[in-house]
Coordinates of C-alpha atoms in Angstrom, one line a residue:
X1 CA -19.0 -23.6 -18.3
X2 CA -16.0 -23.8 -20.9
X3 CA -12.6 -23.1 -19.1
X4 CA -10.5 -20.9 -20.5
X5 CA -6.2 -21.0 -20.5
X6 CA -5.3 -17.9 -19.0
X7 CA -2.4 -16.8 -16.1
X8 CA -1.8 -13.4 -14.3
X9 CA -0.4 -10.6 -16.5
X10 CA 2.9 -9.5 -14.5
X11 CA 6.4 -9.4 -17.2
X12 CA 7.0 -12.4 -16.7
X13 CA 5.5 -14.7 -19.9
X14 CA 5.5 -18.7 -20.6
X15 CA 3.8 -20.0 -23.7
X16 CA 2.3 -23.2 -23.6
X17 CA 1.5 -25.6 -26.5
X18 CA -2.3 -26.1 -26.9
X19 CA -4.2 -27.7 -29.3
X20 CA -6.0 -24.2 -30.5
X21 CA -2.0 -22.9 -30.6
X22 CA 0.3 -21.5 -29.0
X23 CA -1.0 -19.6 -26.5
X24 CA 0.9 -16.9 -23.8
X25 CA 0.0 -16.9 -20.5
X26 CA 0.5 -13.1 -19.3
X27 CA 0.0 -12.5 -15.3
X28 CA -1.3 -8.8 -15.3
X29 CA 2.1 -9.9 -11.8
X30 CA 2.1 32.0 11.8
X31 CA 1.1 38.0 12.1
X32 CA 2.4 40.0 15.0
X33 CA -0.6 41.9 17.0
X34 CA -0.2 45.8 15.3
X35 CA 1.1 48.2 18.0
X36 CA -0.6 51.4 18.7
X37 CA 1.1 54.5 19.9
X38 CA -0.3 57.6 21.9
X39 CA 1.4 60.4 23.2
X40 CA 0.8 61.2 27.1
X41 CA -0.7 64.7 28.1
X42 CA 2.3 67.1 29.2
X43 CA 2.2 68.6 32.1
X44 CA 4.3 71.8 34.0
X45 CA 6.6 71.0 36.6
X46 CA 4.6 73.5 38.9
X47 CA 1.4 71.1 37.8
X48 CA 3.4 68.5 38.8
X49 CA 4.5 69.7 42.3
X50 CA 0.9 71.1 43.2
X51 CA -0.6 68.0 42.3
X52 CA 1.5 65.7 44.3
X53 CA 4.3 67.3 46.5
X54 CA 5.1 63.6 48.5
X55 CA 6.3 62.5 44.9
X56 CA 10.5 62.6 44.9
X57 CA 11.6 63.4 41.4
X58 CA 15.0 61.8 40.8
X59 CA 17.5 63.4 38.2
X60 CA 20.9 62.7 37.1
X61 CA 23.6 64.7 38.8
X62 CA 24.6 67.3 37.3
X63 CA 22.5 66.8 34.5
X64 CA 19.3 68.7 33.5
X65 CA 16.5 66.4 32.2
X66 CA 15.0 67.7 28.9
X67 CA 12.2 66.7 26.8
X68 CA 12.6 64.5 24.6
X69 CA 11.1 65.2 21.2
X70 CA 7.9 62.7 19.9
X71 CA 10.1 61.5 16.5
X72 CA 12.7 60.6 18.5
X73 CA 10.4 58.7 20.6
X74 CA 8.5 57.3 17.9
X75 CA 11.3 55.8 16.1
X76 CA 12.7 54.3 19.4
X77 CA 9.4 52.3 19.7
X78 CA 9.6 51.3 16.2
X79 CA 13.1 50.0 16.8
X80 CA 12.3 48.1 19.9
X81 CA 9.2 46.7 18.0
X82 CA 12.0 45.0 15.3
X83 CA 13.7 43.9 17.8
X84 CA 11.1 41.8 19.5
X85 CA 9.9 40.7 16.4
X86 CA 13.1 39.1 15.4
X87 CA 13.4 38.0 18.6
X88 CA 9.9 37.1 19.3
X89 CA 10.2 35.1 15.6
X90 CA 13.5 32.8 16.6
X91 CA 11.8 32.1 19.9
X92 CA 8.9 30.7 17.5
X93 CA 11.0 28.9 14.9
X94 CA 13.5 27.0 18.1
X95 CA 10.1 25.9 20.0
X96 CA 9.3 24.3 16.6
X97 CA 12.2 22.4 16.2
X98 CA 12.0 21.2 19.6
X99 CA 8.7 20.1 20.1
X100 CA 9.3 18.4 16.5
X101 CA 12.6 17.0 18.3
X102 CA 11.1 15.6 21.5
X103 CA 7.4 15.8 21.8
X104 CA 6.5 15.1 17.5
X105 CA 4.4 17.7 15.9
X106 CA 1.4 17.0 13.3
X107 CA 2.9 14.9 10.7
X108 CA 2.3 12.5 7.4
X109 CA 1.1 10.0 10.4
X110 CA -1.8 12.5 11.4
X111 CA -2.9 13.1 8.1
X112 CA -6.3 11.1 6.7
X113 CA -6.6 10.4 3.3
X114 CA -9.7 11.3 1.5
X115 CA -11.9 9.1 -0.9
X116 CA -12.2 9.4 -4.2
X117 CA -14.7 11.5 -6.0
X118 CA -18.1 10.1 -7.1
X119 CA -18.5 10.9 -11.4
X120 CA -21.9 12.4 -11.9
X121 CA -23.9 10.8 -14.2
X122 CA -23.4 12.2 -17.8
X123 CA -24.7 16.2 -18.3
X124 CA -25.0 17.8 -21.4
X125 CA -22.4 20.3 -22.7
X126 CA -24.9 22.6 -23.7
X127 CA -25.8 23.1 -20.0
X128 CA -25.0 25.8 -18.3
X129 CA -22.9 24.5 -14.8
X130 CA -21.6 27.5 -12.8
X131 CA -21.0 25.6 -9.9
X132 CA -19.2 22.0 -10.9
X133 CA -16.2 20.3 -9.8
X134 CA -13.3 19.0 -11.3
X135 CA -14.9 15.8 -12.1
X136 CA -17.7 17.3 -13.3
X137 CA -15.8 19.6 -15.7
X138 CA -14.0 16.5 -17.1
X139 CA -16.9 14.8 -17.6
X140 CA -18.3 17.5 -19.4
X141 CA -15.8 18.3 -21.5
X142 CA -14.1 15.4 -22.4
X143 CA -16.2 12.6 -21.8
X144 CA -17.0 9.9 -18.8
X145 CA -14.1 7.9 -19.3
X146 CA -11.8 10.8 -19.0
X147 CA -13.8 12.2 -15.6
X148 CA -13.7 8.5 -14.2
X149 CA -9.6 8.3 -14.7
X150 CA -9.4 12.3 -13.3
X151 CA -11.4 10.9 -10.2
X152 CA -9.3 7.0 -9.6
X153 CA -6.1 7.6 -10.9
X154 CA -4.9 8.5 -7.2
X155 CA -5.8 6.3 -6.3
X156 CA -4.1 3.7 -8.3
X157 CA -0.1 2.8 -7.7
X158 CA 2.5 1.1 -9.5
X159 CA 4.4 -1.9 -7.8
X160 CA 7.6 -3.0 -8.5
X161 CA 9.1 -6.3 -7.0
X162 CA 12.1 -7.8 -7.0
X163 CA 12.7 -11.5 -5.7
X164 CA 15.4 -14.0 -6.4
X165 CA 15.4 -16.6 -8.9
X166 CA 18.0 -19.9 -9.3
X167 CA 18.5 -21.6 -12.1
X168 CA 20.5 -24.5 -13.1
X169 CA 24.4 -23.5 -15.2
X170 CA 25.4 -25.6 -18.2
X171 CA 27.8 -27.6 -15.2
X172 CA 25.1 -28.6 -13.3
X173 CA 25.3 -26.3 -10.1
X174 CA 22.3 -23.6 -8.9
X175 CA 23.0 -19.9 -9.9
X176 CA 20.8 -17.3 -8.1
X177 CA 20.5 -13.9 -9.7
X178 CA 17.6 -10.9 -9.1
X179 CA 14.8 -10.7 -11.6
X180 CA 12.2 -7.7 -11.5
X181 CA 8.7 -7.8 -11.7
X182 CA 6.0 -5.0 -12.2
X183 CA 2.3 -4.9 -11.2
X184 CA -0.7 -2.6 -10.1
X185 CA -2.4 -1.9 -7.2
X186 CA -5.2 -0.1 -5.6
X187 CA -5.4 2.3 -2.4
X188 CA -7.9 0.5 -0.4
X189 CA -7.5 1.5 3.4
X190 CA -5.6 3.5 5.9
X191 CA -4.3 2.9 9.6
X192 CA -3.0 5.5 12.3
X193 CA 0.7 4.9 9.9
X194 CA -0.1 2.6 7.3
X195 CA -1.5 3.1 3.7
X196 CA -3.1 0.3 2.4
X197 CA -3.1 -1.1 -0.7
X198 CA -4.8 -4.2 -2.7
X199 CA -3.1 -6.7 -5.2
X200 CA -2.8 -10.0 -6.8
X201 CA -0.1 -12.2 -4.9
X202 CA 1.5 -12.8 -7.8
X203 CA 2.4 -9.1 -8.0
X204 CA 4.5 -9.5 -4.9
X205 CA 5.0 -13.6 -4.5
X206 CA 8.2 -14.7 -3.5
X207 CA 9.4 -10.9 -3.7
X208 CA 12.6 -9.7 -1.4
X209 CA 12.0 -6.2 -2.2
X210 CA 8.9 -3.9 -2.9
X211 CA 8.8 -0.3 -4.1
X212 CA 5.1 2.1 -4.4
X213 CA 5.1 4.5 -7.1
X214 CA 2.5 6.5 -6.6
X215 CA 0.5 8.7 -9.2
X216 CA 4.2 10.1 -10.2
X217 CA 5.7 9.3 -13.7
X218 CA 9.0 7.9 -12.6
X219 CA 8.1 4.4 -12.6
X220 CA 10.7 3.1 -14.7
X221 CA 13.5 4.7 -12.6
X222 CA 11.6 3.2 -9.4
X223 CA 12.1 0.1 -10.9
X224 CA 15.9 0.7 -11.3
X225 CA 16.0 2.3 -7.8
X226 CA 14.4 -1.1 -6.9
X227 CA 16.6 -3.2 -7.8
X228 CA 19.8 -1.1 -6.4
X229 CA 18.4 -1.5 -3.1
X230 CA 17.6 -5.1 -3.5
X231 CA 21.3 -5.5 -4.6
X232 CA 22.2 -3.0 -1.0
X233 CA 22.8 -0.4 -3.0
X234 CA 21.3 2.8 -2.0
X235 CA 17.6 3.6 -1.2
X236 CA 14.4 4.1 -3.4
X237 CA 15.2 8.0 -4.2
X238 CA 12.6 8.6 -6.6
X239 CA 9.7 11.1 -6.5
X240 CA 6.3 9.3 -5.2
X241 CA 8.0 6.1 -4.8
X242 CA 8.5 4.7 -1.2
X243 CA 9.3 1.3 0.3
X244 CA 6.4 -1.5 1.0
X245 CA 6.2 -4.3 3.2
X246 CA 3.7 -7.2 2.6
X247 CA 0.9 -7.3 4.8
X248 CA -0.6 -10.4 4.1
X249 CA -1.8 -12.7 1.3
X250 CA -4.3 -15.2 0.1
X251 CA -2.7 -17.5 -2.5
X252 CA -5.7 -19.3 -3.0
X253 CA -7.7 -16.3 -4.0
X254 CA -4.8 -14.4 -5.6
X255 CA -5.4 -11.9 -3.1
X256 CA -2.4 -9.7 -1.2
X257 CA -2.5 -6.2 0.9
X258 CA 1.0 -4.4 1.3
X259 CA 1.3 -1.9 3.3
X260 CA 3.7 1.9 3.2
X261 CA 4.8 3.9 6.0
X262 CA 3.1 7.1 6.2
X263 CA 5.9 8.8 7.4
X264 CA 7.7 7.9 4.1
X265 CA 5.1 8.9 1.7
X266 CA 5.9 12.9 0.7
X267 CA 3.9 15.6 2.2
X268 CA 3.1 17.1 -1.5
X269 CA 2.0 13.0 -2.5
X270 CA 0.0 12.7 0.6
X271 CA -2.2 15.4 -0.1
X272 CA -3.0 14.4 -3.8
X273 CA -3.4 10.5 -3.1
X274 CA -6.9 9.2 -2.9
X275 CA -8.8 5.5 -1.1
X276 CA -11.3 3.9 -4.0
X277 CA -14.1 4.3 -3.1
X278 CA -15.6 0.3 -3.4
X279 CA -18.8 -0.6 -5.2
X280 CA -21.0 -3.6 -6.1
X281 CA -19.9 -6.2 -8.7
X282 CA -22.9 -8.0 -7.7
X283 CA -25.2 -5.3 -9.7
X284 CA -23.0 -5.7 -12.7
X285 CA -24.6 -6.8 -15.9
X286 CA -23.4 -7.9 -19.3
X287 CA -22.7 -4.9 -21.9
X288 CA -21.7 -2.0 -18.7
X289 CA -18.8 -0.2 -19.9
X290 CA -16.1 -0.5 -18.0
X291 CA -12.9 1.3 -17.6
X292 CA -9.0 -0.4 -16.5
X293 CA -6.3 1.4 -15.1
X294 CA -2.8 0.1 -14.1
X295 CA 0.7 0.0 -14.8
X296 CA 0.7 -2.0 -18.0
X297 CA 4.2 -3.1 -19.3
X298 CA 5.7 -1.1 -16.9
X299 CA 5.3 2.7 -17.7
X300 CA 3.0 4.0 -15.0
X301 CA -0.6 4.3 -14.7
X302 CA -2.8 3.7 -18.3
X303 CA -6.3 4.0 -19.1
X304 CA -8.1 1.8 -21.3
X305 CA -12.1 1.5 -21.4
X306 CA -14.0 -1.7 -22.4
X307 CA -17.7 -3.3 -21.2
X308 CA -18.4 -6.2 -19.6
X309 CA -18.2 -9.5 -21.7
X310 CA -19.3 -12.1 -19.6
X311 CA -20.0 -12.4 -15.6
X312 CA -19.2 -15.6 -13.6
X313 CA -16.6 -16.8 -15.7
X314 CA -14.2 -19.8 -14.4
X315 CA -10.7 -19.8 -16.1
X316 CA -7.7 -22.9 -15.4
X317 CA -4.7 -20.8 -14.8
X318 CA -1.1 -22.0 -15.0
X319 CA 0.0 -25.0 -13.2
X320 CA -3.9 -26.7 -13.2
X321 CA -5.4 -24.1 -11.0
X322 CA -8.5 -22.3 -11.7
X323 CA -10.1 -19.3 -10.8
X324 CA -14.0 -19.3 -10.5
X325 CA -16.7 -16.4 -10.4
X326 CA -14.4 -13.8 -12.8
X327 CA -15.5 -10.7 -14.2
X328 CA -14.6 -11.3 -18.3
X329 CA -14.1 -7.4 -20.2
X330 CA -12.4 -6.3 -23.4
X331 CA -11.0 -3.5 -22.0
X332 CA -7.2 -4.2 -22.7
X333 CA -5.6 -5.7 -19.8
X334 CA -1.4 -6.1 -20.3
X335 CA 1.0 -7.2 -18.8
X336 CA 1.9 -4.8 -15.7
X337 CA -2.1 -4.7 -15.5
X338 CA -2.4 -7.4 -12.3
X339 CA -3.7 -6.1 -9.2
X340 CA -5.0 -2.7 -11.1
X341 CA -8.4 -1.6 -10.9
X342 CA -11.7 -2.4 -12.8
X343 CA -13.9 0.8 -12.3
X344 CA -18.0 1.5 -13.5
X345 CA -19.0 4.4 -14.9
X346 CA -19.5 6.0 -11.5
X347 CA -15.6 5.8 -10.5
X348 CA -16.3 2.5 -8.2
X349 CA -13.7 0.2 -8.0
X350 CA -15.3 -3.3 -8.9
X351 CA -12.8 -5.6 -9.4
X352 CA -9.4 -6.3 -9.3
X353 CA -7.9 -7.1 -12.6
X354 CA -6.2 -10.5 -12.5
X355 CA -5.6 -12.2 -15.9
X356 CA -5.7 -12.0 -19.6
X357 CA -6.1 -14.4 -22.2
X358 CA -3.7 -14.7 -24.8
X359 CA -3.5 -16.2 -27.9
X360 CA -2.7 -16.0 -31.9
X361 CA -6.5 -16.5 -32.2
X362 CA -8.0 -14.4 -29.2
X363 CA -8.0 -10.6 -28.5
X364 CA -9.3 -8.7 -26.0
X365 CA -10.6 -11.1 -23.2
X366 CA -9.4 -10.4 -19.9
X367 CA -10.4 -10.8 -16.4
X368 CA -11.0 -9.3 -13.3
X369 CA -11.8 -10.7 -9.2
X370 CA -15.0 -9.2 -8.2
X371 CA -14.8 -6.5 -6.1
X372 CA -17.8 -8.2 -3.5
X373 CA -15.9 -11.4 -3.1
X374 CA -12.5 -9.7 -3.0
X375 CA -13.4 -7.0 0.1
X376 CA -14.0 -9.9 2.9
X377 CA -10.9 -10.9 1.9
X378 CA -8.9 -7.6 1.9
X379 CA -10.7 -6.5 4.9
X380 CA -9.0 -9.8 7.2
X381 CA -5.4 -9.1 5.1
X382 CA -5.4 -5.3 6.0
X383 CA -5.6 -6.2 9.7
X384 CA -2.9 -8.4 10.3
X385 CA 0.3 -7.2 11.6
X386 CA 3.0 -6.2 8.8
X387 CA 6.2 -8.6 9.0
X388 CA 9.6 -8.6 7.3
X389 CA 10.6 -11.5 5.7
X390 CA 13.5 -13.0 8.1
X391 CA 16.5 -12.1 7.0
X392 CA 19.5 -15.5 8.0
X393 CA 18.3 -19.2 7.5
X394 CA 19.2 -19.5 11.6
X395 CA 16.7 -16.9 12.1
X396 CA 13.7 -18.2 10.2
X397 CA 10.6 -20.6 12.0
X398 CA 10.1 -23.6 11.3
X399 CA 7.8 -26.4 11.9
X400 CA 10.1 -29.3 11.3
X401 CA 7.7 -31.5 8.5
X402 CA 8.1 -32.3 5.5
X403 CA 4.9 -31.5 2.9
X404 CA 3.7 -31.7 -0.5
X405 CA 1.1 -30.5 -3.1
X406 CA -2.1 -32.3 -3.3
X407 CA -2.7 -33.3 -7.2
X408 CA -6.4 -32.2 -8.5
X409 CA -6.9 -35.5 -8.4
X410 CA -6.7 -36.4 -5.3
X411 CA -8.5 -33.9 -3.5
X412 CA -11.2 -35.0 -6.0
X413 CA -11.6 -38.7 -6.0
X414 CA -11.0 -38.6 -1.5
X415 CA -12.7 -35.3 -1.0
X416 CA -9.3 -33.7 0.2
X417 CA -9.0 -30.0 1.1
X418 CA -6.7 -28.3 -0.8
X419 CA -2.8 -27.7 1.7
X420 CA 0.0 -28.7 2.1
X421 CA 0.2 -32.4 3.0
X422 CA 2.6 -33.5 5.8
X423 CA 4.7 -36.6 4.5
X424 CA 6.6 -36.1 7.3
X425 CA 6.7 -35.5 10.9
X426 CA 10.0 -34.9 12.8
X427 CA 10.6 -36.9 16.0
X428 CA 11.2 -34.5 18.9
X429 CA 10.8 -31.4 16.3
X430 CA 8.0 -28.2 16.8
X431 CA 5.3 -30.0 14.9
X432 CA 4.9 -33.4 16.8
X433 CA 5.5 -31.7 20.1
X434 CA 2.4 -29.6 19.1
X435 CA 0.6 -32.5 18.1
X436 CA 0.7 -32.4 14.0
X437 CA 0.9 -35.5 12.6
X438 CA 1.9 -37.5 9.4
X439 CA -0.9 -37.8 6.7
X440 CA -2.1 -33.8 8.1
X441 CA -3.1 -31.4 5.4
X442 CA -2.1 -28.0 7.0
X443 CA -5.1 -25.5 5.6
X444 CA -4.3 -22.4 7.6
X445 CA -1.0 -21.1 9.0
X446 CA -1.6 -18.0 11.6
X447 CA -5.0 -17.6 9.7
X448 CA -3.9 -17.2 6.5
X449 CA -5.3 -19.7 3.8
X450 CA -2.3 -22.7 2.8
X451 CA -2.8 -23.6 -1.0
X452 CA 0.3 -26.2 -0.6
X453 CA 3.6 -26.7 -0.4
X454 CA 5.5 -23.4 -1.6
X455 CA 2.5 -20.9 -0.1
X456 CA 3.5 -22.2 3.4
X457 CA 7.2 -21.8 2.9
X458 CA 6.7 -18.4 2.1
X459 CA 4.5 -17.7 4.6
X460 CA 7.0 -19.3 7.0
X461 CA 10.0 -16.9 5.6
X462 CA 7.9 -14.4 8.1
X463 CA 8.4 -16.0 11.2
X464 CA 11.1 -16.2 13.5
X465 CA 11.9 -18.9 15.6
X466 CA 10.2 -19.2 18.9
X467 CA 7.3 -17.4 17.8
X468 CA 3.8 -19.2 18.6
X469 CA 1.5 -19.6 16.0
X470 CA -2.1 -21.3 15.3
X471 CA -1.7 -24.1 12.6
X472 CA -5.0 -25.4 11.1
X473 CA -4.6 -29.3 10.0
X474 CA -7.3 -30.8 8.4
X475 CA -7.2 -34.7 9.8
X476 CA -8.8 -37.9 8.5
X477 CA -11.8 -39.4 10.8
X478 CA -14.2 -41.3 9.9
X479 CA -14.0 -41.1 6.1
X480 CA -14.0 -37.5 6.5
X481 CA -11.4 -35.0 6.8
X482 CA -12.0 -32.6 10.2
X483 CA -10.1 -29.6 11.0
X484 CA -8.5 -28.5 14.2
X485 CA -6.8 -25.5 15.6
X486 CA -2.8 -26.6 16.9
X487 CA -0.5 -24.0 18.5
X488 CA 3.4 -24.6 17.4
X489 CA 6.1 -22.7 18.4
X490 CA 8.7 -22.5 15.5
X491 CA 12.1 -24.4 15.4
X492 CA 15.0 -23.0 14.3
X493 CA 16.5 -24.1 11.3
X494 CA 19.6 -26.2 12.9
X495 CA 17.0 -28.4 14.1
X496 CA 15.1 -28.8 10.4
X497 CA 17.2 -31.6 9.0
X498 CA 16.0 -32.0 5.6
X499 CA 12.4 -31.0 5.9
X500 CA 10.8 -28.1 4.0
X501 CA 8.9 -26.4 6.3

């Protein structure tokens, strides 16, 4: 199988000499009860006395006591009615407000959110529906591709990211400065407080801040709301658009789940958002139409429709890497696209649009993880605990080594797994009290895949110092490389030296 140049389609774009051209590497980064009134039989005095004589009827001195006409009584009950209404209604409204105050009362938390509708297979115009859904109207009237977008769209979001880049001035010394990224991604699952939601990890690699818009318009001013914040100015104040933090992420896989607070999310958002429902990319075949939605260049959530080129499809992405078992479609996939969804005709999301290739001399190939490898994936990334990355250098885990990449070729020619290699091991430090040792290739940090040097330093911008965590090191034996499970409690940084990690 012919590899094929390609990277993620986030903003960001690099183009790279090749021998076909230049080609661009785009990374897709509550009613009162009614009252009744009777009037009582009247009755003589004379009646009165004859029918009970032991009574004592009580009268105010010097006063006569005279009948008192229905109106006027009437219109006294009708007053006293008001009156415990208003007060019967404040009553209500201050036991709101304090059960909301101290005991919480049914909230964004409480609320589940539903899946999204199935699209029925295509009917006839001409037939006559009296009894159809939404969907089914759509579908109907305007098409399939139109019903399939009515029934995903909420459940597709807009990310934007900002993390901090350094480059080098024209006098030699580092310069960091913000830089903003945009990217898709794809309601997946729900906790007790979390919503859950699927991306690439270059959507949200190396990022200090992350905002959601959800299936608002007002992405471009969440992405300027975004970056305020990550500058400490202000908070995300934009309809639809709430805070995330990152859940966890498969580097290797370009995998990531970030999760948003429920109790951020709007009460009128909340009950318009939508999960995907998931299908099969194993039953896909070539020539299925296809339809992509995601926040291409930025402007919120667009629709474009293609079919399936290819399956099975192995591409070499930037920096050597290369990504195996990809759905290839035409459907248009731009930059902003990454981490959107690839849907079938039936509004099942099948895959997780990834890349595009791009080239003077190629249009309209672009690719997508399948949905059936993806979900085991997901499923271990949605249950892991949500962190914040460490704010303070003195604060931040380490494990006191110093590691490297592995080049493709050696992991090839000694049958290495793919980490990051310990070159280093410092005397007294976390990792050789734990028992890691030079020559190590750590494959898994706190379960999370390691791809090499600069996944585990981000994964380590996490963790705190004095946490415990599970290191996986893969160690030479025998000609053969065998794993084993190490628990290391994190340094802090004044005892890191110049090590990396």
């Amino acid at each position: 199988m012919d590899e094929e140049k390609s990277r993620g389609t986030d903003s960001q774009e690099n183009t790279v000499n090749d021998s076909s051209g230049d080609i661009t590497y785009h990374y897709t980064r509550p009613q009162y009860g009614q009252y009744r009134f009777h009037e009582e039989q009247q009755t003589t005095r004379e009646d009165q006395d004859e029918e009970d004589t032991s009574k004592v009827k009580v009268t105010l001195e010097g006063k006569d006591r005279k009948p008192v006409p229905f109106k006027k009584k009437l219109a006294a009950t009708i007053v006293l009615a008001v009156i415990f209404g208003m007060v019967a209604g404040t009553v209500f409204q201050a036991t709101n407000i304090l059960s909301q105050k101290y005991f919480g009362t049914a909230s964004a938390t409480d609320t589940k959110v539903s899946t999204t509708e199935s699209v029925p297979e295509t009917v006839a115009a001409s037939d006559n529906i009296t009894d159809t859904s939404s969907v089914q109207d759509t579908a109907n009237e305007k098409g399939t591709v139109a019903a399939v977008a009515k029934a995903t769209m909420p459940s597709v979001v807009a990310i934007t990211s900002v993390s901090i880049q350094e480059i080098t001035s024209f006098f030699g010394y580092g310069m960091e400065y913000p830089s903003t990224g945009s990217g898709s991604g794809i309601i997946v699952g729900e906790n007790d407080d979390e919503l859950l939601i699927a991306t690439n990890n270059h959507v949200i690699e190396g990022a200090t801040t992350l905002s959601v818009c959800f299936i608002g318009d007002d992405v471009v001013n969440a992405e300027k709301e975004t970056r305020n914040v990550a500058s400490g100015d202000g908070d995300i104040n934009i309809d639809d658009a709430v805070s995330a933090k990152i859940k966890g992420t498969d580097e290797t896989n370009d995998l990531a789940v970030i999760a948003v607070e429920k109790k951020d999310i709007p009460e009128d958002t909340m009950s318009e958002i939508k999960i995907a429902q998931l299908g099969s990319s194993d039953d896909l075949v070539v020539g299925e139409q296809v339809v992509a939605i995601g926040n291409a260049l930025g402007y919120g959530q667009t629709v474009t429709s293609g079919w399936v080129s290819a399956l099975n499809r192995t591409i070499t992405l930037e920096g050597g890497s290369t990504a195996s078992n990809l759905i290839q479609t035409d459907a248009a996939i731009n930059p902003g696209n990454s981490g959107g969804a690839l849907l079938n005709m039936k509004g099942e999301l099948i895959g997780i649009n990834c890349a595009k290739y791009a080239s003077s001399d190629v249009e309209g190939t672009g690719y997508a993880i399948p949905i059936s490898e993806a979900q085991p994936i997901l499923e271990d990334l949605m249950n892991r605990k949500t962190r914040d990355k460490v704010s303070g250098s003195s604060k931040a885990g380490y494990l006191d080594v110093e590691v490297t990449d592995l080049t493709a070729g050696a992991i090839q020619m000694y049958n290495m797994p793919s980490g990051a290699f310990v070159m280093r091991v410092t005397p007294g430090g976390a990792a050789e009290q734990a028992g890691i040792q030079k020559n190590d290739i750590i494959v898994k940090f706190d379960g999370q895949t390691v791809s090499g040097r600069s996944d585990l330093v981000e994964k380590l911008s996490y963790y705190t110092a004095g946490e415990t965590i599970d290191v996986v090191v893969a160690r030479p034996d025998d000609g053969e490389y065998k794993e084993q499970t190490i628990s290391v409690t994190l340094a802090s940084r004044d005892n890191q030296g110049h090590n990396n990690a």
